[in-house]
Amino acid sequence: MSFFTFNKTKTPVITSSRSVLSALTLFRKSLFIAGFITAVAVPCFASDFSASFTPSSANSEVSDAQLTKAKLMIGQKMMLDLRYFCQDDTLSKQCRTPVTSIPQPLLNLLSSENIGGVILFSENIHSAKQLVTMNYELQANMRQAGKEALFIAVDQEGGRVARLPTTILPAFAGNLAIGASAHQHGNAFASNIGEHIGRTLLPLGINTNFAPSVDINSEPNNPVINVRSFGESPEQTAELGEAFVSAMQKAGVLSALKHFPGHGDTRVDSHSGLPLVDHSLKQAQSGDLLPFANIINSDTPPAMVMSAHIQYPSLDNTTIKNKQGELQIVPATLSKRILTDMLRNRLGFDGLIVTDALDMAGISQFFTQEEAVMMAFDAGADIALMPYTIRNQRDIAAFKAMLNSLAMRTVKDKQKMERLTASHQRVLRMKLHHQLGRYVSKPMSWWLNEAQANTGETTLRSDKVIPKSKAAGYLEENANALYLKGKQIEKALSESSVTLLFGKNKLPVKAMKWVALMPDAARCLALEDALLAVDVNAQYACLPLIELPNKGLVSRLITQSDALIVGDITPLHASYELGGLDLASQLANRASGAQLNAFGAYAMKLARSHGKTVIFAAMRMPYTAKAAMDYADIGIATYDYAVTVLPESKQSNALQDNSLEKSALIDTNSDESGPRVSSQSLKTLMKVLSGKLVPKGKSPVSWQQ
């Protein structure tokens, strides 16, 4: 199979000099395979970076003007996070004051150092009005200082990586669900979701989205990619990724493909370590690299490509010294062979190369902040994402000192200066081409009105108590037009992607008394909401598995029930995804993934022995369903485990009680009190089990292998 699969290849019709250039470029790229194999066959005798820290010029005289010029250009290549800031100089590691309006010291830093961009996180986002106000202030600050407009970025992939509140933008089910729907709906959901995200983000002042992830998930135990991937097919991933990029960029928001050259076959999370991909060159060409190559060479290439903090020896086996003085294989983020020779030169990418966050352990535990930035720039990166953690005034001073040092090292080295100048020009061209400064060309009231018209926030009044029985549909019934369309897309994707893995002959399930084992309290309550939506007379009890419950209690509930549902989230979801409804005492002793799997198997065996209908719901990756086939009657994959806890929610008495059974058991049949929790994926699950929906999804990964 050819490395490049150009989806839209046409016979060139040369009508202008630009067409001639395009035709020649395409011809040059078609020689990639032979040229790349030849290049890689040359042994790497020394690190590309071993000489890069030694100035190639002997000129030690550096003028203030040269230094200032270099420093301002370097500033444009920096993208900072503003997650927390403490003006009282609380220690950096202890500062947890969210930035929802920009303190003057940060505004001064951005303008004085000519910073190129910022990335926002959920801590920065409270409401649409607040977000517009903050982003407008950021851009106005740069304009007033006579500086370039900022890239204002976010990670809004959809699915489990979604920074905006669901009252502003639905999270949707994510990429793996899109992949599960593709056999019937093609690129429709990728296009619709990409467009919807773009149309929502732009009025809010967010002009850059680090999405989509086009990693090929070929490792069942991948802790960081999994449902963020479109699946295991490189060709399908390329098609879906291209549709997503095209739609979002046409809506006005820049796309950053990630994570180059491919993070899908790893068992280590680069947030906590440095993964290694041991694919051969041939595997890389036909697998991990193919989506990037195809999308870059499509009619709508991405504005940016984000690097991965992974080692990929078949693409670059160069060794470099880390800060412990040990030799290690260079991470892709710091590899000139991967970022410049391959991505820039051989794949022909002429957009911006942005690093993944440099404060992630995959980089920070091996390299100092300054060395990481310098090596990334030497490798060919245009933007250093989160290069320095700034939480107080001392951090600002230290960051400025780092910029000075980087500038000094750069002006003393002719090659570094040439790279800096070329990269700086790429950044400026991108900003000019996409007119990032236009945001402040209109009054802030314009964007406030448009953003307000796009969200569902007006439906969630703090002074209005919504009956629990009506809460699930309240948002949908009262939403504004664009937001309502997003909720419709969210529902349609969930219902189009849900997959029956096994047990077709056992559907529908005829049961009145249901017992469930769910990963946490929020999912217990969301399943109740979903069950009552299909059968108001159903009886229901749920055991949250944050802490393993008493087996005697499990046995009593199962013997009294008609059906058991075991909800599985593998890999185990993070604490911040729980929903905030579990007891602190339980969180301190949270069960491991292995413990949950063993307990789920025990409960399913027990229920089967009593003749109960057993349902296994794979809410994240479907691989775990293979083992569950031995104990369950029905296996269903939803690829999504998101829940919405409405702001009016209050903890129920069951959750506040410290007794054994009530702290482990949520029984919410009795009244209208307690948290109001909803989940589209669990609504879809219950529709399938009740026979109200025929599951038509197809797993985009080989879960039985």
Coordinates of N, CA and C in Angstrom, one line a residue, residues 564-685:
L564 N -28.9 -7.2 35.8 CA -27.7 -6.5 36.3 C -27.0 -5.8 35.1
I565 N -26.7 -4.5 35.4 CA -25.9 -3.7 34.4 C -24.6 -3.4 35.1
V566 N -23.5 -3.8 34.4 CA -22.1 -3.5 34.9 C -21.5 -2.5 33.9
G567 N -21.3 -1.2 34.4 CA -20.7 -0.2 33.6 C -19.2 -0.2 33.7
D568 N -18.5 -0.2 32.6 CA -17.0 -0.2 32.7 C -16.4 1.0 32.0
I569 N -15.5 1.6 32.7 CA -14.7 2.7 32.1 C -13.2 2.2 32.1
T570 N -12.7 1.7 31.0 CA -11.3 1.3 30.9 C -10.7 1.9 29.7
P571 N -9.5 2.6 29.9 CA -8.8 2.8 31.1 C -9.6 3.7 32.1
L572 N -9.3 3.5 33.4 CA -10.0 4.2 34.5 C -10.0 5.7 34.3
H573 N -11.1 6.3 34.5 CA -11.2 7.7 34.3 C -10.6 8.5 35.5
A574 N -10.2 9.7 35.2 CA -9.4 10.5 36.2 C -10.4 11.1 37.2
S575 N -9.8 11.5 38.3 CA -10.6 12.0 39.5 C -11.4 13.2 39.1
Y576 N -10.9 14.1 38.2 CA -11.6 15.3 37.8 C -12.8 15.0 36.9
E577 N -12.9 13.7 36.4 CA -14.1 13.3 35.6 C -15.2 12.7 36.4
L578 N -15.0 12.5 37.7 CA -16.0 11.8 38.5 C -17.3 12.5 38.6
G579 N -17.4 13.8 38.7 CA -18.6 14.5 38.8 C -18.8 15.2 40.2
G580 N -17.9 14.9 41.1 CA -17.9 15.6 42.4 C -19.0 15.1 43.3
L581 N -19.6 13.9 43.1 CA -20.7 13.5 44.0 C -20.3 12.3 44.9
D582 N -19.0 11.9 44.8 CA -18.6 10.8 45.7 C -18.1 11.3 47.0
L583 N -18.1 10.5 48.1 CA -17.6 10.9 49.4 C -16.1 10.9 49.4
A584 N -15.6 11.9 50.1 CA -14.2 12.1 50.2 C -13.5 10.8 50.8
S585 N -14.2 10.2 51.7 CA -13.6 9.0 52.4 C -13.5 7.9 51.3
Q586 N -14.4 7.8 50.4 CA -14.3 6.8 49.3 C -13.2 7.1 48.3
L587 N -13.0 8.4 48.0 CA -12.0 8.8 47.0 C -10.6 8.5 47.5
A588 N -10.4 8.6 48.8 CA -9.1 8.3 49.4 C -8.7 6.8 49.3
N589 N -9.7 6.0 49.1 CA -9.4 4.5 48.9 C -10.0 4.0 47.6
R590 N -9.8 4.8 46.6 CA -10.4 4.5 45.3 C -9.9 3.1 44.8
A591 N -10.8 2.3 44.3 CA -10.4 1.0 43.7 C -9.6 1.2 42.4
S592 N -8.7 0.2 42.2 CA -7.9 0.3 40.9 C -8.7 -0.4 39.8
G593 N -8.2 -0.2 38.6 CA -8.9 -0.8 37.4 C -8.9 -2.3 37.5
A594 N -7.8 -2.9 38.0 CA -7.8 -4.4 38.1 C -8.8 -4.8 39.2
Q595 N -8.9 -4.1 40.3 CA -9.9 -4.5 41.3 C -11.3 -4.4 40.8
L596 N -11.6 -3.3 40.0 CA -12.9 -3.1 39.4 C -13.3 -4.3 38.4
N597 N -12.3 -4.6 37.6 CA -12.5 -5.7 36.6 C -12.9 -7.0 37.4
A598 N -12.1 -7.3 38.4 CA -12.3 -8.6 39.2 C -13.7 -8.5 39.9
F599 N -14.0 -7.4 40.4 CA -15.3 -7.3 41.1 C -16.5 -7.4 40.2
G600 N -16.3 -6.8 39.0 CA -17.4 -6.8 38.0 C -17.6 -8.3 37.5
A601 N -16.5 -9.0 37.3 CA -16.6 -10.4 36.9 C -17.3 -11.2 38.0
Y602 N -17.0 -11.0 39.3 CA -17.6 -11.7 40.4 C -19.1 -11.4 40.3
A603 N -19.5 -10.2 40.2 CA -21.0 -9.8 40.2 C -21.7 -10.5 39.0
M604 N -21.1 -10.4 37.9 CA -21.7 -11.0 36.7 C -21.9 -12.5 36.8
K605 N -20.9 -13.2 37.3 CA -21.0 -14.6 37.5 C -22.1 -14.9 38.5
L606 N -22.2 -14.1 39.6 CA -23.2 -14.4 40.6 C -24.6 -14.2 40.0
A607 N -24.8 -13.1 39.2 CA -26.1 -12.8 38.6 C -26.4 -13.9 37.6
R608 N -25.5 -14.4 36.8 CA -25.7 -15.4 35.8 C -26.2 -16.7 36.6
S609 N -25.5 -17.0 37.7 CA -25.9 -18.2 38.4 C -27.3 -18.2 39.0
H610 N -27.8 -17.0 39.2 CA -29.2 -16.8 39.7 C -30.2 -16.6 38.5
G611 N -29.7 -16.8 37.3 CA -30.6 -16.7 36.1 C -31.0 -15.3 35.8
K612 N -30.3 -14.3 36.2 CA -30.6 -12.9 35.9 C -30.0 -12.5 34.5
T613 N -30.6 -11.5 33.8 CA -30.0 -11.0 32.6 C -28.9 -10.1 32.9
V614 N -27.7 -10.3 32.3 CA -26.5 -9.6 32.7 C -26.1 -8.8 31.4
I615 N -25.9 -7.5 31.7 CA -25.5 -6.5 30.6 C -24.2 -5.9 31.0
F616 N -23.2 -6.0 30.0 CA -21.9 -5.3 30.2 C -21.9 -4.1 29.3
A617 N -21.7 -3.0 29.9 CA -21.7 -1.7 29.1 C -20.2 -1.2 29.1
A618 N -19.6 -1.3 27.9 CA -18.2 -0.7 27.8 C -18.4 0.8 27.4
M619 N -18.1 1.6 28.4 CA -18.4 3.0 28.2 C -17.2 3.8 27.7
R620 N -16.1 3.2 27.7 CA -14.9 3.9 27.1 C -14.4 3.0 25.9
M621 N -13.3 2.2 26.1 CA -12.9 1.3 25.1 C -13.6 0.0 25.2
P622 N -13.8 -0.7 24.0 CA -14.6 -1.9 24.0 C -13.8 -3.2 24.3
Y623 N -12.4 -3.0 24.4 CA -11.6 -4.2 24.5 C -12.0 -5.1 25.7
T624 N -12.5 -4.5 26.8 CA -12.8 -5.3 28.0 C -14.0 -6.2 27.8
A625 N -14.7 -6.0 26.7 CA -15.9 -6.8 26.5 C -15.5 -8.2 26.1
K626 N -14.3 -8.4 25.6 CA -13.9 -9.8 25.3 C -14.0 -10.7 26.5
A627 N -13.4 -10.3 27.6 CA -13.4 -11.1 28.8 C -14.8 -11.2 29.4
A628 N -15.7 -10.1 29.2 CA -17.0 -10.1 29.8 C -17.9 -11.1 29.0
M629 N -17.6 -11.5 27.8 CA -18.4 -12.4 27.1 C -18.6 -13.7 27.9
D630 N -17.7 -14.1 28.7 CA -17.8 -15.3 29.5 C -18.9 -15.2 30.6
Y631 N -19.3 -14.0 31.0 CA -20.2 -13.8 32.1 C -21.5 -13.1 31.7
A632 N -21.5 -12.3 30.7 CA -22.6 -11.4 30.4 C -23.4 -12.0 29.2
D633 N -24.7 -11.6 29.2 CA -25.6 -12.0 28.1 C -25.5 -11.0 26.9
I634 N -25.3 -9.7 27.3 CA -25.3 -8.7 26.3 C -24.1 -7.8 26.5
G635 N -23.4 -7.4 25.4 CA -22.3 -6.4 25.5 C -22.6 -5.3 24.6
I636 N -22.5 -4.0 25.1 CA -22.8 -2.8 24.4 C -21.7 -1.8 24.6
A637 N -21.2 -1.2 23.5 CA -20.2 -0.1 23.6 C -20.8 1.2 23.3
T638 N -20.6 2.2 24.2 CA -21.1 3.6 24.0 C -20.0 4.5 23.6
Y639 N -18.7 4.2 23.9 CA -17.5 5.0 23.6 C -17.6 6.4 24.3
D640 N -18.4 6.5 25.3 CA -18.6 7.8 25.9 C -19.2 7.6 27.3
Y641 N -18.7 8.3 28.3 CA -19.1 8.2 29.7 C -19.4 9.5 30.3
A642 N -19.5 10.6 29.5 CA -19.7 11.9 30.0 C -21.1 12.0 30.7
V643 N -21.1 12.8 31.8 CA -22.3 13.2 32.5 C -22.4 14.7 32.7
T644 N -23.6 15.1 32.8 CA -23.9 16.6 33.1 C -24.6 16.6 34.4
V645 N -23.9 17.3 35.4 CA -24.5 17.6 36.7 C -25.0 19.0 36.7
L646 N -26.3 19.2 36.7 CA -26.9 20.5 36.6 C -26.6 21.4 37.8
P647 N -26.4 22.7 37.6 CA -25.9 23.5 38.7 C -26.8 23.6 39.9
E648 N -28.1 23.3 39.8 CA -29.0 23.3 40.9 C -28.8 22.1 41.8
S649 N -28.0 21.1 41.4 CA -28.0 19.9 42.1 C -27.5 20.0 43.5
K650 N -28.0 19.2 44.4 CA -27.6 19.2 45.8 C -27.4 17.7 46.1
Q651 N -26.5 17.4 47.0 CA -26.2 16.1 47.4 C -27.4 15.5 48.1
S652 N -27.7 14.2 47.7 CA -28.9 13.5 48.4 C -28.5 13.1 49.7
N653 N -29.5 12.7 50.5 CA -29.2 12.2 51.9 C -28.4 10.9 51.8
A654 N -28.7 10.1 50.8 CA -27.9 8.9 50.6 C -26.4 9.1 50.5
L655 N -26.1 10.2 49.8 CA -24.7 10.5 49.6 C -24.0 11.1 50.9
Q656 N -24.9 11.8 51.7 CA -24.3 12.4 52.8 C -24.2 11.5 54.0
D657 N -25.0 10.4 54.0 CA -25.0 9.4 55.1 C -23.7 8.6 55.1
N658 N -23.1 8.4 56.3 CA -21.9 7.7 56.4 C -22.0 6.2 56.7
S659 N -23.3 5.8 56.8 CA -23.5 4.3 57.1 C -23.1 3.5 55.9
L660 N -22.7 2.2 56.1 CA -22.2 1.4 55.1 C -23.1 1.3 53.9
E661 N -24.3 0.9 54.1 CA -25.2 0.7 53.0 C -25.6 1.9 52.2
K662 N -25.8 3.0 52.9 CA -26.2 4.2 52.2 C -25.1 4.9 51.6
S663 N -23.9 4.8 52.1 CA -22.7 5.4 51.4 C -22.3 4.6 50.2
A664 N -22.7 3.3 50.1 CA -22.4 2.5 49.0 C -23.6 2.4 48.0
L665 N -24.8 2.6 48.5 CA -26.0 2.4 47.7 C -26.7 3.7 47.4
I666 N -27.0 3.9 46.1 CA -27.8 5.1 45.8 C -29.2 4.5 45.3
D667 N -30.2 4.8 46.1 CA -31.6 4.4 45.7 C -32.4 5.6 45.6
T668 N -32.7 6.0 44.3 CA -33.3 7.4 44.1 C -34.7 7.3 43.6
N669 N -35.4 6.2 44.0 CA -36.8 6.1 43.5 C -37.8 7.0 44.3
S670 N -37.4 7.4 45.5 CA -38.4 7.9 46.4 C -38.9 9.3 46.2
D671 N -38.0 10.3 45.9 CA -38.5 11.6 45.9 C -37.7 12.5 44.8
E672 N -38.0 13.8 44.9 CA -37.4 14.7 43.9 C -36.1 15.3 44.4
S673 N -35.6 15.0 45.6 CA -34.4 15.6 46.1 C -33.2 14.9 45.5
G674 N -32.0 15.6 45.7 CA -30.8 15.0 45.2 C -30.3 15.5 43.9
P675 N -29.1 15.1 43.5 CA -28.5 15.6 42.3 C -29.3 15.3 41.1
R676 N -29.3 16.2 40.1 CA -29.9 16.0 38.8 C -28.8 15.8 37.8
V677 N -28.6 14.5 37.4 CA -27.5 14.2 36.6 C -28.0 13.5 35.3
S678 N -27.4 13.9 34.2 CA -27.9 13.3 32.9 C -26.7 12.9 32.1
S679 N -26.9 11.9 31.2 CA -25.9 11.4 30.3 C -26.6 11.0 29.0
Q680 N -26.1 11.5 27.9 CA -26.7 11.1 26.6 C -26.3 9.7 26.3
S681 N -25.1 9.3 26.6 CA -24.7 7.9 26.2 C -25.5 6.9 27.0
L682 N -25.8 7.2 28.3 CA -26.6 6.2 29.1 C -28.1 6.2 28.7
K683 N -28.6 7.4 28.2 CA -29.9 7.4 27.6 C -30.0 6.5 26.4
T684 N -28.9 6.6 25.6 CA -28.9 5.7 24.4 C -28.8 4.2 24.8
L685 N -28.0 3.9 25.8 CA -27.8 2.6 26.3 C -29.2 2.0 26.7

